[in-house]
């Protein structure tokens, strides 16, 4: 099945650009309820997999050993903006495990939060791996290795026990054989997992409603989703969709973006999992697609819709701060039954 | 006609994302020679229209009056990176016309060239409109208004003679009625022109071979294309495709990028014009599509292909500077005859 148009980009009176993609809506028994495009599309979930990658942090006992609270665990699932609240907390978690920022193997990029970068430049400082949006995830990996007396130098290698535990958790949660999962290298150097979009949605559905999972797994995924919802500012940051979406969700939803146009949502109330992939990888289209999907599924209150309006149909603003166009969701989910 | 896949984005062993779009290849008589997707697609050429928007700068006599040399005129067609060579020259042209940077109505954005931004931050200075990638184009508009004793405060309004002259030039060069041209607002506040992709390609073909145009128009377009080729560093800047492409072209090609995934090329040797639109607006896909188009048309020497290899099939590099995937052109131009 081909991709489907999901979002239009208007300028003046015409559609200037358009984004196509795929959506899968799955329940906690693994049944596909709705879709757009190809729900079987093999997709790298990228950072949308972080809440599942955090499962071993809890299940190995590392989270308890190093006293990870909700905000700490939420940060382990984050693509954070590199604000002081993020970098300070990464530093703190590492310290509790006897590790340092120099153990982070995630590399560096300019932090999302402009003020952090301006501050570094003003002080003539270098950007460090602490500012990498994945530094929380890497910290979760590091403290797990430390807790189990594994090597902390090569924790990012697929063959390392840290990545093997994650591969098992991804396989179990997505109900997809580990040997069939496609492996690539993520923006921060760790393995990424490629599998059908509907299986990624299934993992989110099981995170939302883990009733068919083992008792241990129930506890760990509930602890993770509770953390995300309790400390949404850790997952993204100021003016970031993940953060604002979970705040608007008011305890009902957890959601996580992934690079190359991925978004995943779990609904604790219905146990529904949603996975979205924008075909062209452009993140600007994924938030309108995500909010529109929730809207079509009747999962948002009118107040939540109002709070998320700026993400559902964002205005395009030019360098003169004029509104010159907008992104408009333009699709209809297809019911399976 | 629907868009066609043009470029794949790989990661590991799978295609992670893909870009669709439209291509039109037209000769200087206006005949469509090759295409991909829909060559009739209505497209905002955005900054790819800048070489045509510069025609009135020459034809009104403003370029001669204010002694615009090749580099100055090239800068009037630029989406520059805000390097010192660009901002200094914009300042110089404005000064020659008795104008100042404060006359620029293009608004501000962070300059493309990272060192310029870092320098501003270190010195605690604000980003000014000089750094806007369109400040050269706005300067061309301003000096034309100044030369003709028109108001310089509202030169960006569609009703201003500056924009009306540009609209006429766009209509003439594209052979498309002015009243049918769709008008939007560009990233820098001036009108943008929406018309069929093949007409945009036709304008580039006529810039490349103006034999059917009036004598005055022949002179002005030859002066503009000569300027672009003589001073390609003004059109983009360090490590920018437009600049590197024209350097590799060695006097044969001129090319100009436009926002939302547009690229246009004129070939002085064959008089062929090419216009490309990436459907989703992502600029990363337009350079592979442009080089591949030239390759399929047999317009590039093996040395030119070698010099442009990094733009045709660019590697995706992560925060650890590892190569994790690449962009690969994946289309075949369709011949009309």
Short mmCIF file of N, CA and C in Angstrom, two decimals, chain A residues 76-156:
data_model
loop_
_atom_site.label_atom_id
_atom_site.label_comp_id
_atom_site.label_asym_id
_atom_site.label_seq_id
_atom_site.Cartn_x
_atom_site.Cartn_y
_atom_site.Cartn_z
N UNK A 76 15.12 9.93 30.98
CA UNK A 76 15.71 8.77 30.27
C UNK A 76 14.94 8.44 28.98
N UNK A 77 13.69 8.95 28.88
CA UNK A 77 12.86 8.71 27.68
C UNK A 77 12.82 9.94 26.77
N UNK A 78 13.65 10.92 27.06
CA UNK A 78 13.50 12.25 26.45
C UNK A 78 14.26 12.44 25.15
N UNK A 79 13.76 13.39 24.34
CA UNK A 79 14.56 14.09 23.32
C UNK A 79 14.50 15.54 23.78
N UNK A 80 15.31 15.84 24.78
CA UNK A 80 15.17 17.14 25.48
C UNK A 80 15.83 18.28 24.73
N UNK A 81 15.48 19.48 25.13
CA UNK A 81 15.92 20.69 24.42
C UNK A 81 17.26 21.22 24.90
N UNK A 82 17.86 20.56 25.89
CA UNK A 82 19.15 21.05 26.39
C UNK A 82 19.01 22.29 27.25
N UNK A 83 17.87 22.40 27.94
CA UNK A 83 17.70 23.50 28.89
C UNK A 83 18.43 23.13 30.18
N UNK A 84 18.62 24.12 31.04
CA UNK A 84 19.36 23.89 32.28
C UNK A 84 18.72 22.76 33.09
N UNK A 85 17.38 22.70 33.10
CA UNK A 85 16.70 21.65 33.88
C UNK A 85 17.05 20.26 33.37
N UNK A 86 17.37 20.17 32.07
CA UNK A 86 17.72 18.86 31.50
C UNK A 86 19.19 18.51 31.75
N UNK A 87 20.07 19.43 31.38
CA UNK A 87 21.50 19.13 31.50
C UNK A 87 21.89 18.94 32.97
N UNK A 88 21.29 19.75 33.85
CA UNK A 88 21.59 19.62 35.28
C UNK A 88 21.18 18.26 35.82
N UNK A 89 20.01 17.80 35.38
CA UNK A 89 19.50 16.52 35.88
C UNK A 89 20.29 15.33 35.32
N UNK A 90 20.69 15.40 34.05
CA UNK A 90 21.53 14.34 33.49
C UNK A 90 22.82 14.24 34.32
N UNK A 91 23.39 15.38 34.59
CA UNK A 91 24.62 15.45 35.37
C UNK A 91 24.42 14.81 36.76
N UNK A 92 23.27 15.11 37.34
CA UNK A 92 22.95 14.59 38.68
C UNK A 92 22.80 13.06 38.68
N UNK A 93 22.08 12.53 37.69
CA UNK A 93 21.88 11.06 37.63
C UNK A 93 23.24 10.37 37.45
N UNK A 94 24.03 10.89 36.51
CA UNK A 94 25.35 10.30 36.27
C UNK A 94 26.16 10.29 37.56
N UNK A 95 26.12 11.40 38.29
CA UNK A 95 26.88 11.53 39.54
C UNK A 95 26.47 10.48 40.56
N UNK A 96 25.14 10.24 40.65
CA UNK A 96 24.65 9.25 41.61
C UNK A 96 25.17 7.84 41.32
N UNK A 97 25.49 7.60 40.04
CA UNK A 97 26.01 6.28 39.65
C UNK A 97 27.53 6.27 39.56
N UNK A 98 28.16 7.34 40.02
CA UNK A 98 29.62 7.40 39.97
C UNK A 98 30.15 7.57 38.55
N UNK A 99 29.32 8.18 37.69
CA UNK A 99 29.73 8.39 36.29
C UNK A 99 29.86 9.89 36.02
N UNK A 100 30.44 10.21 34.88
CA UNK A 100 30.61 11.61 34.51
C UNK A 100 30.10 11.87 33.10
N UNK A 101 29.95 13.15 32.78
CA UNK A 101 29.46 13.52 31.44
C UNK A 101 30.36 12.94 30.35
N UNK A 102 31.63 12.76 30.66
CA UNK A 102 32.56 12.23 29.65
C UNK A 102 32.26 10.77 29.29
N UNK A 103 31.43 10.09 30.09
CA UNK A 103 31.03 8.73 29.73
C UNK A 103 29.98 8.70 28.62
N UNK A 104 29.28 9.82 28.41
CA UNK A 104 28.24 9.88 27.38
C UNK A 104 28.87 9.75 25.99
N UNK A 105 28.39 8.80 25.22
CA UNK A 105 28.94 8.54 23.88
C UNK A 105 27.96 9.00 22.79
N UNK A 106 27.09 9.96 23.13
CA UNK A 106 26.03 10.36 22.18
C UNK A 106 26.48 11.41 21.18
N UNK A 107 27.68 11.95 21.34
CA UNK A 107 28.12 13.01 20.44
C UNK A 107 27.44 14.33 20.77
N UNK A 108 27.70 15.32 19.96
CA UNK A 108 27.16 16.66 20.25
C UNK A 108 26.37 17.22 19.07
N UNK A 109 25.40 18.03 19.39
CA UNK A 109 24.73 18.88 18.40
C UNK A 109 24.30 20.15 19.10
N UNK A 110 23.99 21.17 18.32
CA UNK A 110 23.52 22.43 18.90
C UNK A 110 22.21 22.17 19.65
N UNK A 111 22.10 22.62 20.92
CA UNK A 111 20.87 22.34 21.67
C UNK A 111 19.64 22.98 21.01
N UNK A 112 18.48 22.29 21.15
CA UNK A 112 17.24 22.82 20.58
C UNK A 112 16.88 24.18 21.18
N UNK A 113 17.14 24.34 22.48
CA UNK A 113 16.70 25.56 23.15
C UNK A 113 17.69 26.68 22.83
N UNK A 114 17.22 27.71 22.08
CA UNK A 114 18.15 28.73 21.59
C UNK A 114 18.95 29.40 22.71
N UNK A 115 18.29 29.65 23.84
CA UNK A 115 18.99 30.37 24.93
C UNK A 115 20.19 29.59 25.45
N UNK A 116 20.09 28.25 25.44
CA UNK A 116 21.22 27.44 25.91
C UNK A 116 22.43 27.66 25.00
N UNK A 117 22.16 27.69 23.71
CA UNK A 117 23.26 27.86 22.75
C UNK A 117 23.85 29.27 22.86
N UNK A 118 22.97 30.26 22.94
CA UNK A 118 23.44 31.65 23.04
C UNK A 118 24.31 31.81 24.28
N UNK A 119 23.87 31.20 25.38
CA UNK A 119 24.62 31.29 26.64
C UNK A 119 26.02 30.67 26.49
N UNK A 120 26.06 29.49 25.88
CA UNK A 120 27.36 28.83 25.65
C UNK A 120 28.27 29.70 24.79
N UNK A 121 27.71 30.28 23.73
CA UNK A 121 28.51 31.11 22.82
C UNK A 121 29.03 32.35 23.55
N UNK A 122 28.14 32.96 24.33
CA UNK A 122 28.53 34.17 25.07
C UNK A 122 29.69 33.89 26.01
N UNK A 123 29.65 32.70 26.61
CA UNK A 123 30.70 32.34 27.57
C UNK A 123 31.90 31.69 26.87
N UNK A 124 31.83 31.59 25.55
CA UNK A 124 32.94 31.01 24.79
C UNK A 124 33.15 29.53 25.10
N UNK A 125 32.04 28.83 25.49
CA UNK A 125 32.15 27.41 25.83
C UNK A 125 31.78 26.52 24.65
N UNK A 126 32.25 25.30 24.67
CA UNK A 126 31.91 24.30 23.67
C UNK A 126 30.58 23.64 24.04
N UNK A 127 29.85 23.19 23.02
CA UNK A 127 28.69 22.34 23.26
C UNK A 127 29.19 20.96 23.67
N UNK A 128 28.66 20.41 24.76
CA UNK A 128 29.09 19.09 25.23
C UNK A 128 27.97 18.06 25.01
N UNK A 129 28.29 16.76 25.14
CA UNK A 129 27.24 15.73 24.97
C UNK A 129 26.07 15.88 25.95
N UNK A 130 26.25 16.59 27.06
CA UNK A 130 25.13 16.82 27.98
C UNK A 130 23.96 17.46 27.26
N UNK A 131 24.25 18.32 26.28
CA UNK A 131 23.22 19.07 25.55
C UNK A 131 22.56 18.25 24.45
N UNK A 132 23.16 17.10 24.11
CA UNK A 132 22.56 16.23 23.09
C UNK A 132 21.17 15.81 23.57
N UNK A 133 20.19 15.89 22.69
CA UNK A 133 18.79 15.60 23.10
C UNK A 133 18.64 14.18 23.65
N UNK A 134 19.58 13.31 23.32
CA UNK A 134 19.53 11.91 23.76
C UNK A 134 20.36 11.65 25.01
N UNK A 135 20.88 12.67 25.66
CA UNK A 135 21.79 12.42 26.79
C UNK A 135 21.08 11.71 27.95
N UNK A 136 19.77 11.91 28.08
CA UNK A 136 19.03 11.20 29.13
C UNK A 136 18.94 9.71 28.84
N UNK A 137 18.65 9.38 27.57
CA UNK A 137 18.58 7.97 27.17
C UNK A 137 19.93 7.28 27.39
N UNK A 138 20.99 7.96 26.98
CA UNK A 138 22.33 7.40 27.16
C UNK A 138 22.65 7.22 28.65
N UNK A 139 22.15 8.15 29.45
CA UNK A 139 22.37 8.05 30.89
C UNK A 139 21.66 6.81 31.45
N UNK A 140 20.44 6.57 30.98
CA UNK A 140 19.72 5.36 31.38
C UNK A 140 20.50 4.10 31.00
N UNK A 141 21.08 4.11 29.82
CA UNK A 141 21.88 2.96 29.38
C UNK A 141 23.13 2.80 30.26
N UNK A 142 23.77 3.92 30.53
CA UNK A 142 25.00 3.89 31.33
C UNK A 142 24.77 3.40 32.76
N UNK A 143 23.71 3.91 33.40
CA UNK A 143 23.49 3.52 34.80
C UNK A 143 23.10 2.04 34.91
N UNK A 144 22.44 1.53 33.84
CA UNK A 144 22.09 0.11 33.83
C UNK A 144 23.36 -0.74 33.74
N UNK A 145 24.25 -0.35 32.83
CA UNK A 145 25.52 -1.07 32.69
C UNK A 145 26.31 -1.01 34.00
N UNK A 146 26.34 0.16 34.59
CA UNK A 146 27.09 0.35 35.84
C UNK A 146 26.52 -0.54 36.95
N UNK A 147 25.20 -0.53 37.06
CA UNK A 147 24.50 -1.33 38.07
C UNK A 147 24.84 -2.81 37.96
N UNK A 148 24.96 -3.28 36.71
CA UNK A 148 25.20 -4.71 36.48
C UNK A 148 26.69 -5.03 36.27
N UNK A 149 27.55 -4.07 36.58
CA UNK A 149 29.01 -4.26 36.47
C UNK A 149 29.43 -4.62 35.04
N UNK A 150 28.73 -4.06 34.06
CA UNK A 150 29.11 -4.25 32.66
C UNK A 150 30.02 -3.09 32.23
N UNK A 151 30.69 -3.25 31.10
CA UNK A 151 31.57 -2.18 30.63
C UNK A 151 30.73 -0.95 30.28
N UNK A 152 31.27 0.22 30.60
CA UNK A 152 30.53 1.46 30.32
C UNK A 152 31.12 2.21 29.12
N UNK A 153 32.14 1.64 28.48
CA UNK A 153 32.79 2.34 27.37
C UNK A 153 32.08 2.07 26.04
N UNK A 154 31.49 0.88 25.91
CA UNK A 154 30.96 0.44 24.61
C UNK A 154 29.49 0.08 24.70
N UNK A 155 28.79 0.76 25.63
CA UNK A 155 27.37 0.44 25.87
C UNK A 155 26.49 0.68 24.64
N UNK A 156 26.99 1.42 23.66
CA UNK A 156 26.20 1.75 22.47
C UNK A 156 26.28 0.69 21.37
#
